[in-house]
PDB file of C-alpha atoms in Angstrom:
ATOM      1  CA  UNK A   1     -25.821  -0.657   4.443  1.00  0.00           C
ATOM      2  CA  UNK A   2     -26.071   2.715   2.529  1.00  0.00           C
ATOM      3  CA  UNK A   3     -24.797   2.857  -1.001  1.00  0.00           C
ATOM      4  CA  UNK A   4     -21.735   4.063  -1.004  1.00  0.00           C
ATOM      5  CA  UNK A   5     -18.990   5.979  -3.341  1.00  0.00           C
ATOM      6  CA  UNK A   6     -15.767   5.024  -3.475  1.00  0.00           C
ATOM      7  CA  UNK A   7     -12.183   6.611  -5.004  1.00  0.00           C
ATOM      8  CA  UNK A   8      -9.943   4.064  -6.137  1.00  0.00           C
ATOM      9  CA  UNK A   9      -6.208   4.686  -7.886  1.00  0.00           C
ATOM     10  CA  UNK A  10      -4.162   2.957  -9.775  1.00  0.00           C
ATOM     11  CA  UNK A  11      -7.096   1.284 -12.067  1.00  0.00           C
ATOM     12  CA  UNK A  12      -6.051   1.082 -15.352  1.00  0.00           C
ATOM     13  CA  UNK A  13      -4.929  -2.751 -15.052  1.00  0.00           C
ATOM     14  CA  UNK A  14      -5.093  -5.138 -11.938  1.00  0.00           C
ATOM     15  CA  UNK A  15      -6.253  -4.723  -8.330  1.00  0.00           C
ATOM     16  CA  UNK A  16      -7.697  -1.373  -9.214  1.00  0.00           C
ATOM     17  CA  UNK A  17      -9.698  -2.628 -12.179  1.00  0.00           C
ATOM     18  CA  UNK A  18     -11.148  -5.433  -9.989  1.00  0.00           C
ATOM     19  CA  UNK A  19     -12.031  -3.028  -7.234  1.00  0.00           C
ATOM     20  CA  UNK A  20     -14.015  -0.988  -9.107  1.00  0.00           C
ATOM     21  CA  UNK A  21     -15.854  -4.025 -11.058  1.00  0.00           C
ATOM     22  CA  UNK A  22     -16.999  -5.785  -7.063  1.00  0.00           C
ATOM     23  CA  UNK A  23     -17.530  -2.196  -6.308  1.00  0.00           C
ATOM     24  CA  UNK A  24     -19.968  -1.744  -8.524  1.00  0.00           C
ATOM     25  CA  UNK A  25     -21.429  -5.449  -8.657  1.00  0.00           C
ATOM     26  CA  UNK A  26     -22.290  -4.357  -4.963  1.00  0.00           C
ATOM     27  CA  UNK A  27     -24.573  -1.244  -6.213  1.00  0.00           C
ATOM     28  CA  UNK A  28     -22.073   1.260  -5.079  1.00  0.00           C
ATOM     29  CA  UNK A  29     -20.477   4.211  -6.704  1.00  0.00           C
ATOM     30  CA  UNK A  30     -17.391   3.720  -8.335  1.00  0.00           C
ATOM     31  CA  UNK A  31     -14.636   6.246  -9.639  1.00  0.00           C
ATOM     32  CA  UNK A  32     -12.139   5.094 -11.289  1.00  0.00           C
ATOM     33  CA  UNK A  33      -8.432   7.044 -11.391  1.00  0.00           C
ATOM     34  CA  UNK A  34      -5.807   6.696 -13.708  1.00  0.00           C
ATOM     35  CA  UNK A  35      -2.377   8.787 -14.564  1.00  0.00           C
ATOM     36  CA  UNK A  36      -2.353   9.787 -18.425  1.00  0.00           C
ATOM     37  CA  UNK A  37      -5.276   9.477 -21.019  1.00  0.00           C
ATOM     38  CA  UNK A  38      -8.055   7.634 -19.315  1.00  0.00           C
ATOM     39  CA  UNK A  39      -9.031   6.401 -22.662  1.00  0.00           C
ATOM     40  CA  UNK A  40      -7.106   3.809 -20.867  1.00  0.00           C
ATOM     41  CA  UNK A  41     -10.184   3.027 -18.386  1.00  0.00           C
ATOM     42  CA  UNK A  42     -13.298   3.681 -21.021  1.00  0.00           C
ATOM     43  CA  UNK A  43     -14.273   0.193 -20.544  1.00  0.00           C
ATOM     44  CA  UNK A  44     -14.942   0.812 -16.701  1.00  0.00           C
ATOM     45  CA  UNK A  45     -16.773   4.025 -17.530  1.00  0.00           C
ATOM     46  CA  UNK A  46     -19.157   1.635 -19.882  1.00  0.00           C
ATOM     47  CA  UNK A  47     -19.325  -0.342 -16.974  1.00  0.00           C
ATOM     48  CA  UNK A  48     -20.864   2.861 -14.981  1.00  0.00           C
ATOM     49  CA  UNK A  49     -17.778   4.230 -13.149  1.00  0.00           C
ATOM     50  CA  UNK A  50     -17.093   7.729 -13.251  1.00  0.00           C
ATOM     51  CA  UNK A  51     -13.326   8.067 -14.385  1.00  0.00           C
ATOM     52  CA  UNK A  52     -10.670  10.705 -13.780  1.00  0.00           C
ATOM     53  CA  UNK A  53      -7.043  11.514 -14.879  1.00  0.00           C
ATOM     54  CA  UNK A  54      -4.765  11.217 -11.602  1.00  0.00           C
ATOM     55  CA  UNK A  55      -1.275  11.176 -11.432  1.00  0.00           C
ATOM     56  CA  UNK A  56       0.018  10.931  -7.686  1.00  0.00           C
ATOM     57  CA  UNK A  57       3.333  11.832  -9.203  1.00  0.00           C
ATOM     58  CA  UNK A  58       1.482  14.984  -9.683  1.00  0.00           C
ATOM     59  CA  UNK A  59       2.223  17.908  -7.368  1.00  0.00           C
ATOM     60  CA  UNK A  60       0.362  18.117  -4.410  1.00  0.00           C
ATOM     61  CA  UNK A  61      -1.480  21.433  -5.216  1.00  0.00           C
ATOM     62  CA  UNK A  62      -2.550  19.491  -8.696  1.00  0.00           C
ATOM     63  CA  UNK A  63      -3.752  16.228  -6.864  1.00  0.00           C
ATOM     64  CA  UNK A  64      -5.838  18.328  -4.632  1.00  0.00           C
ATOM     65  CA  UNK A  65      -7.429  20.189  -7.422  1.00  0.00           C
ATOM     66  CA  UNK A  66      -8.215  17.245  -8.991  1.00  0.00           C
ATOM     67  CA  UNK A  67      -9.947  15.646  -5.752  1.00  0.00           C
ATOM     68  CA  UNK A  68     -11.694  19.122  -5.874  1.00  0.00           C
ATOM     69  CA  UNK A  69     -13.075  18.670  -9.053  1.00  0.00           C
ATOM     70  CA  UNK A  70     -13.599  14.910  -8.296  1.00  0.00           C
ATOM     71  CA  UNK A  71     -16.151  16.289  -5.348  1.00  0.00           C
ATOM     72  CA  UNK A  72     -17.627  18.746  -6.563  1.00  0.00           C
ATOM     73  CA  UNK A  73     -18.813  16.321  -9.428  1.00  0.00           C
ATOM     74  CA  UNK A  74     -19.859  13.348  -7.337  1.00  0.00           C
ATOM     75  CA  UNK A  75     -20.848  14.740  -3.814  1.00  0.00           C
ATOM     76  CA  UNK A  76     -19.652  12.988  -0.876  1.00  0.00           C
ATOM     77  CA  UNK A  77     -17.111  10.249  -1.165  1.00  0.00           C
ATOM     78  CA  UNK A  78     -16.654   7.244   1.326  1.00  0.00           C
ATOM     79  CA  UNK A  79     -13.892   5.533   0.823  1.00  0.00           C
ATOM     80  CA  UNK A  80     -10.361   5.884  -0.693  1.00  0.00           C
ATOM     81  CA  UNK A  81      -8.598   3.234  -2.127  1.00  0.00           C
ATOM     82  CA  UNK A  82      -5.033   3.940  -2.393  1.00  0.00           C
ATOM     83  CA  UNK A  83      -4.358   1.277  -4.721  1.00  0.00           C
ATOM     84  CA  UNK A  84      -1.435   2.276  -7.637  1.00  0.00           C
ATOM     85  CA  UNK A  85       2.010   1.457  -7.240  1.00  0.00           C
ATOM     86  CA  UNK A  86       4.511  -0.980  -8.840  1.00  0.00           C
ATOM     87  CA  UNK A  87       7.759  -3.162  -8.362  1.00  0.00           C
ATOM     88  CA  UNK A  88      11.346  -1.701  -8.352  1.00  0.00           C
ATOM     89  CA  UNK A  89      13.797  -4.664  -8.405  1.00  0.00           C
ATOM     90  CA  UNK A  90      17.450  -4.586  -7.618  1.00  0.00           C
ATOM     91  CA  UNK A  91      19.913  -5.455  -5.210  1.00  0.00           C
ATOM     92  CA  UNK A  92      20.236  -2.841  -2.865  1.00  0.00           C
ATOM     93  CA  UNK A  93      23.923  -1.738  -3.176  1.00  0.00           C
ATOM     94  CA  UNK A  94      23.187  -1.610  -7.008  1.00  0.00           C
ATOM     95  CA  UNK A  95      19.810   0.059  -7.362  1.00  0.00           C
ATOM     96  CA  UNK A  96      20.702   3.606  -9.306  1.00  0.00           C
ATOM     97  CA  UNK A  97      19.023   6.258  -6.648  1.00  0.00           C
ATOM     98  CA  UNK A  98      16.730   7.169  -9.395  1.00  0.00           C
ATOM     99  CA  UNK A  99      14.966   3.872  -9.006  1.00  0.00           C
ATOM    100  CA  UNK A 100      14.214   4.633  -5.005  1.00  0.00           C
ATOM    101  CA  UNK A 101      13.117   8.441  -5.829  1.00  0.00           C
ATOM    102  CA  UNK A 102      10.747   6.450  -8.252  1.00  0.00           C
ATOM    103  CA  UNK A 103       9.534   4.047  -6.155  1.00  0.00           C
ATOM    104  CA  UNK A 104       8.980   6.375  -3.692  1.00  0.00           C
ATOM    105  CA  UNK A 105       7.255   9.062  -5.378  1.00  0.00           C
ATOM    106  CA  UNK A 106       4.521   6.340  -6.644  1.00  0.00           C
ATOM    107  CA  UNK A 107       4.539   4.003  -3.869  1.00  0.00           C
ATOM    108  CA  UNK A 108       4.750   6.506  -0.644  1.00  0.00           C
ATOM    109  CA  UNK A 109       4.761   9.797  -1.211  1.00  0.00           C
ATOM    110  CA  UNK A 110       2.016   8.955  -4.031  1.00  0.00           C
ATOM    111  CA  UNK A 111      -0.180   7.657  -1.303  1.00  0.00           C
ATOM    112  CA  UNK A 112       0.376  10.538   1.137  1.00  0.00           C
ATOM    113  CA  UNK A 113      -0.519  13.218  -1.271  1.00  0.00           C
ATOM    114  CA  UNK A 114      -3.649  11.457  -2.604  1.00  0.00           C
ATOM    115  CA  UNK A 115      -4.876  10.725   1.434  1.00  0.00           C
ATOM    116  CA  UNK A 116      -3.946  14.702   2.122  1.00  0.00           C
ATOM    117  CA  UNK A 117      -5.686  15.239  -0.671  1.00  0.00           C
ATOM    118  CA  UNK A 118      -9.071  13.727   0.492  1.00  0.00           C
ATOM    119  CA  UNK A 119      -8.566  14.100   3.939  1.00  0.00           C
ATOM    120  CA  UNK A 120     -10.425  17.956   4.362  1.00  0.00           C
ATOM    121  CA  UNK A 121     -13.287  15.862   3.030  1.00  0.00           C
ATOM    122  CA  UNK A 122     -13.257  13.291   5.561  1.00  0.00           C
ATOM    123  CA  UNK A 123     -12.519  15.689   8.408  1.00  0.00           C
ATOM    124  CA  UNK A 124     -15.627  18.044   7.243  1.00  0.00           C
ATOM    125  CA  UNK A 125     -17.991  15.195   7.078  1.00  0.00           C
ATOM    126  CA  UNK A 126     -16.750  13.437   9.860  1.00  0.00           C
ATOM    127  CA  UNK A 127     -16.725  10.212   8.195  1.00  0.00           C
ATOM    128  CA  UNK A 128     -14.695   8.388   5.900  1.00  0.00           C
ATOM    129  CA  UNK A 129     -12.438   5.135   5.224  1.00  0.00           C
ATOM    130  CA  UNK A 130      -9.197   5.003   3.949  1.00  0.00           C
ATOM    131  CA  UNK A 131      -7.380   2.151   2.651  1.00  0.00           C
ATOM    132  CA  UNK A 132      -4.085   1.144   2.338  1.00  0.00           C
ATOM    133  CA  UNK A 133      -2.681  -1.826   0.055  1.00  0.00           C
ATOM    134  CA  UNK A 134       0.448  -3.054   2.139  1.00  0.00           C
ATOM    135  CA  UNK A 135       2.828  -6.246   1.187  1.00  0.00           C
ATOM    136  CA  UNK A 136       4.573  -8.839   2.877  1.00  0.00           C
ATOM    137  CA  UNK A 137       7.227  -6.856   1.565  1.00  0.00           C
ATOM    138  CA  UNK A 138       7.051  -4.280   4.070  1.00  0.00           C
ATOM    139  CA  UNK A 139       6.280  -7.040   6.770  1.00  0.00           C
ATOM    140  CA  UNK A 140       9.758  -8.960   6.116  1.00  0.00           C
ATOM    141  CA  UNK A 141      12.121  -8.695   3.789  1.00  0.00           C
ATOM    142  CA  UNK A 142      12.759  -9.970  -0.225  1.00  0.00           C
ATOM    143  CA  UNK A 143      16.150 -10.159  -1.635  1.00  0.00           C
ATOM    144  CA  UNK A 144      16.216  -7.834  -4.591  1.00  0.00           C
ATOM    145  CA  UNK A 145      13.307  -5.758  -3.969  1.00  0.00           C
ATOM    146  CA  UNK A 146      15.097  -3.325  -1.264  1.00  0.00           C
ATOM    147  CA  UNK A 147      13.280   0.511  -3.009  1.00  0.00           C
ATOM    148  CA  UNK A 148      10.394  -1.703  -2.979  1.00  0.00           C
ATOM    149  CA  UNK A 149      10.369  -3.304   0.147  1.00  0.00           C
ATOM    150  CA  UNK A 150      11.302   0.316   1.539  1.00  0.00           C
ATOM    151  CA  UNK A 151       8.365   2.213   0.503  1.00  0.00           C
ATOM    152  CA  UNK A 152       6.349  -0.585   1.926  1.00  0.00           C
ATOM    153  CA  UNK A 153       7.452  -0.473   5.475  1.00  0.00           C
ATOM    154  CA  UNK A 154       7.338   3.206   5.751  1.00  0.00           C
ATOM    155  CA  UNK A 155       3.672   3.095   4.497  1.00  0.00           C
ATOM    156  CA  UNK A 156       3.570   0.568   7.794  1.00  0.00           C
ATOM    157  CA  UNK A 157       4.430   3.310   9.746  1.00  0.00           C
ATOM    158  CA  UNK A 158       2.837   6.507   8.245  1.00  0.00           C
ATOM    159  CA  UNK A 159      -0.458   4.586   8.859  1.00  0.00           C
ATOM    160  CA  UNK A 160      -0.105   3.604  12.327  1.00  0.00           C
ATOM    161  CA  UNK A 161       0.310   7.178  12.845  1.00  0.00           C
ATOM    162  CA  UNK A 162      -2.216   8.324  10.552  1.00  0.00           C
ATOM    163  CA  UNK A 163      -5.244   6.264  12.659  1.00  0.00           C
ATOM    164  CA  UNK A 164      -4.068   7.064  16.178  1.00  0.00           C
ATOM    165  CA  UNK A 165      -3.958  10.792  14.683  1.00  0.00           C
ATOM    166  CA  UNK A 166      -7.346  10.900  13.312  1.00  0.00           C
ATOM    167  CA  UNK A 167      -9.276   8.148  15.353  1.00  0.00           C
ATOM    168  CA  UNK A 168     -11.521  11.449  17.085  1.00  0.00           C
ATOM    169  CA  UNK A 169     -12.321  12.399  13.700  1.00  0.00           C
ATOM    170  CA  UNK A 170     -14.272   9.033  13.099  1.00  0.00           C
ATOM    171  CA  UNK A 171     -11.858   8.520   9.843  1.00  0.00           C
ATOM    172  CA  UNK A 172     -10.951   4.775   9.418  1.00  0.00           C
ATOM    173  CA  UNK A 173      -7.715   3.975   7.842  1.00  0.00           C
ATOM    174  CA  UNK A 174      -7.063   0.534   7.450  1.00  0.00           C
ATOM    175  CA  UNK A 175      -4.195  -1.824   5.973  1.00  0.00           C
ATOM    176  CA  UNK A 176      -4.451  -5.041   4.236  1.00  0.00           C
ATOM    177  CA  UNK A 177      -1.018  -6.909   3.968  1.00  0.00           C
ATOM    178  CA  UNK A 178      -1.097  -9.125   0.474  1.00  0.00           C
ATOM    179  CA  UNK A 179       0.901 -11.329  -0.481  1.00  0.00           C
ATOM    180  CA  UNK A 180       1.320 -12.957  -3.924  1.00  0.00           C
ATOM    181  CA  UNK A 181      -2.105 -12.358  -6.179  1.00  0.00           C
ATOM    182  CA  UNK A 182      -2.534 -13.092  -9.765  1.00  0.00           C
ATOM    183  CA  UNK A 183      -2.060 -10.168 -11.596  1.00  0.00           C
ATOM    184  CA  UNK A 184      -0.172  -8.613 -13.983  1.00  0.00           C
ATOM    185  CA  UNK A 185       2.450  -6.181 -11.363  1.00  0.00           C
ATOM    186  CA  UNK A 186       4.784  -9.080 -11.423  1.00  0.00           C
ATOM    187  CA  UNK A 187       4.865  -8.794 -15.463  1.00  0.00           C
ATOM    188  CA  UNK A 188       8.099  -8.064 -17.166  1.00  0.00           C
ATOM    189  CA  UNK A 189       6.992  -4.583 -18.664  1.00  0.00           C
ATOM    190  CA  UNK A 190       5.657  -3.623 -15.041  1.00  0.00           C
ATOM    191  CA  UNK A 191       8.977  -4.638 -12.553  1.00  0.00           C
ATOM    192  CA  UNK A 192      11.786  -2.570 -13.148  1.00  0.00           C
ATOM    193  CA  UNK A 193      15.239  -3.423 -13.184  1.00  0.00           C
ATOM    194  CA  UNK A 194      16.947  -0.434 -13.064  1.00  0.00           C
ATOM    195  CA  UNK A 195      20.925  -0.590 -11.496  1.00  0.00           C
ATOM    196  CA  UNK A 196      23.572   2.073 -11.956  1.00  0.00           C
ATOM    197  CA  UNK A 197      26.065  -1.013 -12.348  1.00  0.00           C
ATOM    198  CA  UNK A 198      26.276  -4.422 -11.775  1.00  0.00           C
ATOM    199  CA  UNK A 199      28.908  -5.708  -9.144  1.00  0.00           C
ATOM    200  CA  UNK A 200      29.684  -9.450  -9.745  1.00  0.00           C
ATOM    201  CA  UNK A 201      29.533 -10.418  -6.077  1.00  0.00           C
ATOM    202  CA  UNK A 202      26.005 -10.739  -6.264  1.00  0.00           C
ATOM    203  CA  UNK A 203      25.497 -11.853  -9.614  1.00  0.00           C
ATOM    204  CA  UNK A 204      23.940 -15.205  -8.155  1.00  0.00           C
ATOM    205  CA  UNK A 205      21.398 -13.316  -5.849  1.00  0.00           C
ATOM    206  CA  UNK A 206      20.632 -11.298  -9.137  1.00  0.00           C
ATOM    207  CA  UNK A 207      19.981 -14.055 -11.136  1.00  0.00           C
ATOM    208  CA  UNK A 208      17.653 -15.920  -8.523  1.00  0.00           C
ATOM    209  CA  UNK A 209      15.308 -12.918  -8.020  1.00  0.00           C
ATOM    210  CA  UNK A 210      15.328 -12.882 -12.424  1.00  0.00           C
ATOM    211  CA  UNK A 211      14.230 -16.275 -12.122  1.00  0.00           C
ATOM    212  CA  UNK A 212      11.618 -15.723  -9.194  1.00  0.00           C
ATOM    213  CA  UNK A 213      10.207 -12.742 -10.958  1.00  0.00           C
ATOM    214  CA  UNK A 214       9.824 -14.849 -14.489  1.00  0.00           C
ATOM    215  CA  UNK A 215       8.721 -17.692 -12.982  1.00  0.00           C
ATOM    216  CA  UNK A 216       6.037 -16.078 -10.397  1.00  0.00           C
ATOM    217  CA  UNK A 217       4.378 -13.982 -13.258  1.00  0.00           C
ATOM    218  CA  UNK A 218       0.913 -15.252 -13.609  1.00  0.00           C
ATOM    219  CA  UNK A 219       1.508 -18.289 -11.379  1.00  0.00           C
ATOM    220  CA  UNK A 220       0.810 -16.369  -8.236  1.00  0.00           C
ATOM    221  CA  UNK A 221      -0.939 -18.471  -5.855  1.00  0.00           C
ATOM    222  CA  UNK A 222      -3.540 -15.502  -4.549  1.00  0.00           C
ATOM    223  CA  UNK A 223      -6.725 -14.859  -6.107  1.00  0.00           C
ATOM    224  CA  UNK A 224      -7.751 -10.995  -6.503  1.00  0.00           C
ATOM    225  CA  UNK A 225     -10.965 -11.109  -6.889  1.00  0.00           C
ATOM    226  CA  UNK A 226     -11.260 -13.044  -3.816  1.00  0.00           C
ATOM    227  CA  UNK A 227      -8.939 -10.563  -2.042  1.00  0.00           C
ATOM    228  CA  UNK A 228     -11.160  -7.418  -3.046  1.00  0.00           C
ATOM    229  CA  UNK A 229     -14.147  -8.941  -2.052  1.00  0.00           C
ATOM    230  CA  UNK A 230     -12.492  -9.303   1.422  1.00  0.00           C
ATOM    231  CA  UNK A 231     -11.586  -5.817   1.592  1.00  0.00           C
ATOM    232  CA  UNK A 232     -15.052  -4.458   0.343  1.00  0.00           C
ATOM    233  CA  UNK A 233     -16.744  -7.010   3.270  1.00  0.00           C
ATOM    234  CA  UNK A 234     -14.261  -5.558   5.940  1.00  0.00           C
ATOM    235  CA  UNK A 235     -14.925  -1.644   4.692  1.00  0.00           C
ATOM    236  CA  UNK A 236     -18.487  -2.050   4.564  1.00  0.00           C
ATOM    237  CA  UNK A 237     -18.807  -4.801   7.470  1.00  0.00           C
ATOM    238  CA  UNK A 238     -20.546  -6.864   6.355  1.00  0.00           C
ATOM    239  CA  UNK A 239     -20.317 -10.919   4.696  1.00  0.00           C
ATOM    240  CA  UNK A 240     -17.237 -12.270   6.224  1.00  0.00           C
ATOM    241  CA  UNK A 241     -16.686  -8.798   8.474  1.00  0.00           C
ATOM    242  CA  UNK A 242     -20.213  -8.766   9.857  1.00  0.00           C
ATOM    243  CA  UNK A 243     -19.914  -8.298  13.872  1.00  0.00           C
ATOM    244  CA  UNK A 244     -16.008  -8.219  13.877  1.00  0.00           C
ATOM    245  CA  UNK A 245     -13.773  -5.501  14.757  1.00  0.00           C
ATOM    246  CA  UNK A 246     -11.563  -4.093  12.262  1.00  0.00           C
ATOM    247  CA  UNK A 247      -8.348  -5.836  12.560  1.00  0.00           C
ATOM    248  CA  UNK A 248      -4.972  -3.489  13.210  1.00  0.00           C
ATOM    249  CA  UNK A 249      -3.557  -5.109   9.939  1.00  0.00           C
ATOM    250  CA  UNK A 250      -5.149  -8.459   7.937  1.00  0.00           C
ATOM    251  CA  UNK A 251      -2.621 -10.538   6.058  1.00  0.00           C
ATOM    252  CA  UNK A 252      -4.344 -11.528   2.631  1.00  0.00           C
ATOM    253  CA  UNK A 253      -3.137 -14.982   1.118  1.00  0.00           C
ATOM    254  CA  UNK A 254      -1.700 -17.851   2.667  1.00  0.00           C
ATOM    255  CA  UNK A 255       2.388 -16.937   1.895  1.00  0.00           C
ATOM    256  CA  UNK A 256       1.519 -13.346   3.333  1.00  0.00           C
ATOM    257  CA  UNK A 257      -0.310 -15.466   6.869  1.00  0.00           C
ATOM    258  CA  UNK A 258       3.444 -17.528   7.012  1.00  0.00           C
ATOM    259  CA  UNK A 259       5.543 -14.265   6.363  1.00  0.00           C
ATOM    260  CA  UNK A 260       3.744 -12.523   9.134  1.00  0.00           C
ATOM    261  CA  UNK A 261       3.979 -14.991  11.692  1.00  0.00           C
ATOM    262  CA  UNK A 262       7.341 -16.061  11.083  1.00  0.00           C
ATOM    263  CA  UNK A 263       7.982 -12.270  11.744  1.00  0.00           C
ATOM    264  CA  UNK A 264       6.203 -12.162  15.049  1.00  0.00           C
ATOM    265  CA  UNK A 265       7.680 -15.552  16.334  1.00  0.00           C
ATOM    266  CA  UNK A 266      11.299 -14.690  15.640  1.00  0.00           C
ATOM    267  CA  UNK A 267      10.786 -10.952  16.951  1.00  0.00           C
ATOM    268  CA  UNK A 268       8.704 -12.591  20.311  1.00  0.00           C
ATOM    269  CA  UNK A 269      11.979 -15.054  20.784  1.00  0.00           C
ATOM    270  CA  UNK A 270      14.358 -12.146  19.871  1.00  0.00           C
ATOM    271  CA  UNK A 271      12.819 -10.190  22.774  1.00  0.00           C
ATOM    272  CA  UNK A 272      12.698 -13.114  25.264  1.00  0.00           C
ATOM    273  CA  UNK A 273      15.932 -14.195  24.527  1.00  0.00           C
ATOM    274  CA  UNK A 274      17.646 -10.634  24.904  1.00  0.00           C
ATOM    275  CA  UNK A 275      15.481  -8.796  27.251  1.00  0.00           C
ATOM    276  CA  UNK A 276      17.964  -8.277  30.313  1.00  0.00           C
ATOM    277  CA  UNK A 277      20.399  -6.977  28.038  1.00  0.00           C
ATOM    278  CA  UNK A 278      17.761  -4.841  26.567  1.00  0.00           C
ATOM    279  CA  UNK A 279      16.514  -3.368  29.858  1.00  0.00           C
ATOM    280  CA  UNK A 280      20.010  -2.837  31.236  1.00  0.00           C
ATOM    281  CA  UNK A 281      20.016   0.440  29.878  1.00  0.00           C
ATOM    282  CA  UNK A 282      17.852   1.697  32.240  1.00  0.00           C
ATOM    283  CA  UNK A 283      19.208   5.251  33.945  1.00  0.00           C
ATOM    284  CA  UNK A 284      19.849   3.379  37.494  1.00  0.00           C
ATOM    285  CA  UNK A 285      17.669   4.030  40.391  1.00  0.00           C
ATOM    286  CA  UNK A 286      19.072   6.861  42.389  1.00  0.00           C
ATOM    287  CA  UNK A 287      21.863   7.925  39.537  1.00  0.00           C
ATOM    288  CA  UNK A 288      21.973  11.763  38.778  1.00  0.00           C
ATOM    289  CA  UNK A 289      22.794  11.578  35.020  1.00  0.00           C
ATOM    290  CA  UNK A 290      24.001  14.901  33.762  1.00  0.00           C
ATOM    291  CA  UNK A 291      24.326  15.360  29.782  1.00  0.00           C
ATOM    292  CA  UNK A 292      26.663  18.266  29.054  1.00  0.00           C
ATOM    293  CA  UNK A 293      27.099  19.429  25.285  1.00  0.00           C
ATOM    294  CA  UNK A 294      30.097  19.672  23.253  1.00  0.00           C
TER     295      UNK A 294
END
């Protein structure tokens, strides 16, 4: 396959630092993004990635300025990585609204003004893949992580829309689903407690997803380096991807495999178990049904 350049956010630590390093270890391009001083990433620039200041809390008019200059610099790029976000952890009754206009902002809107950013690009050229880190999070549900959990799902969503939508355009977007990888988002300086007050019926929930953060932190059972190379094989298919169709979603790591098909087993017997109810609602055959307006 072609060399190819890539755009990955988020890189200063983690995923996005690993990403660029099997980027490169595959010959490819890398460029490496990073809000604030991207004295932050020199070390990847030594390793030959280009690097760039990018903030996608930034406006959108300043994120697509910088993907201007970021083009104009490097040529044609290939594939986006939307990779940064972070953990906002709370019970959802007591998470401050600040702390879901955060999560948001990073985690969502973030992602949509980086891929509206890049997207002329694609469209121009045709070509392009864009990738999307989901979570089990936004597959099921975790008990104190409600903003998080939240801007997962509705990146579930915006996707699914975003390939049917540009599918003519021969623009890939793809989602991986991960579960629990060893790296440092599930660090105390990097999840976020942030509640506008603590109400004592759910101080034992509270406590237990304390404990569960503490105690997952660098005991994650997922392996990121073997993750990325996964998603680089599936982009570029070829290794494990070779002659396989891209998959709607791929679960990555075995906890995300159980949360997913727990979901589509219980949602499957939901639907068995209820479908004459559902379908009852059906206008019946031969029924005028007039709506009037109040």
């Amino acid at each position: 396959m072609p060399q190819l350049t890539w755009l990955v956010t988020g890189c200063s630590s983690g995923l996005g630092q690993t990403f660029i390093h099997g980027i490169l270890s595959r010959g490819d391009k890398a460029i490496a993004t990073a809000r604030g001083d991207i004295s932050r990433i020199a070390a990847l620039e030594e390793s030959g990635a280009k690097i760039y200041s990018l903030d996608v809390r930034a406006s959108a008019a300043d994120i697509k300025k910088t993907m201007s200059r970021i083009i104009s610099e490097n040529g044609e790029i290939d594939v986006l990585i939307n990779n940064a976000g972070y953990i906002e952890a709370a019970i959802a009754e007591e998470a401050s609204i600040d702390s879901y206009l955060d999560q948001f902002d990073i985690n969502f809107f973030g992602v949509i003004k980086v891929t509206q950013a890049i997207l002329p690009h694609f469209r121009e050229r045709k070509s392009g893949s864009i990738v999307f880190l989901g979570s089990s999070g936004g597959i099921s549900r975790e008990p104190g992580a409600g903003p998080y959990c939240a801007t997962k799902h509705a990146l579930e969503e915006w996707y699914e829309c975003l390939k049917q939508e540009t599918a003519h355009l021969n623009i890939k977007p793809m989602i991986f689903e991960l579960g629990f990888f060893r790296t440092n988002i599930m660090h105390p300086d990097n999840v976020k407690f942030r509640t506008k007050y603590e109400i004592a019926d759910y101080d034992d929930i509270r406590n237990l997803v304390s404990q569960f953060v503490q105690g997952m932190n660098q005991n994650q059972p997922g392996d990121p380096k073997k993750a990325v190379e996964i998603v680089l094989d599936v982009v570029k298919g070829e290794g494990i991807a070779e002659g396989k169709a891209v998959p709607e979603r791929l679960p990555l790591g075995a906890d995300c495999l159980t949360t997913m098909r727990k979901e589509a087993v219980a949602n499957l017997a939901m639907c068995n178990e209820w479908d004459g109810v559902i379908l009852s609602t059906n206008v019946d055959f031969g029924v005028t049904v007039t709506i009037s307006s109040v």
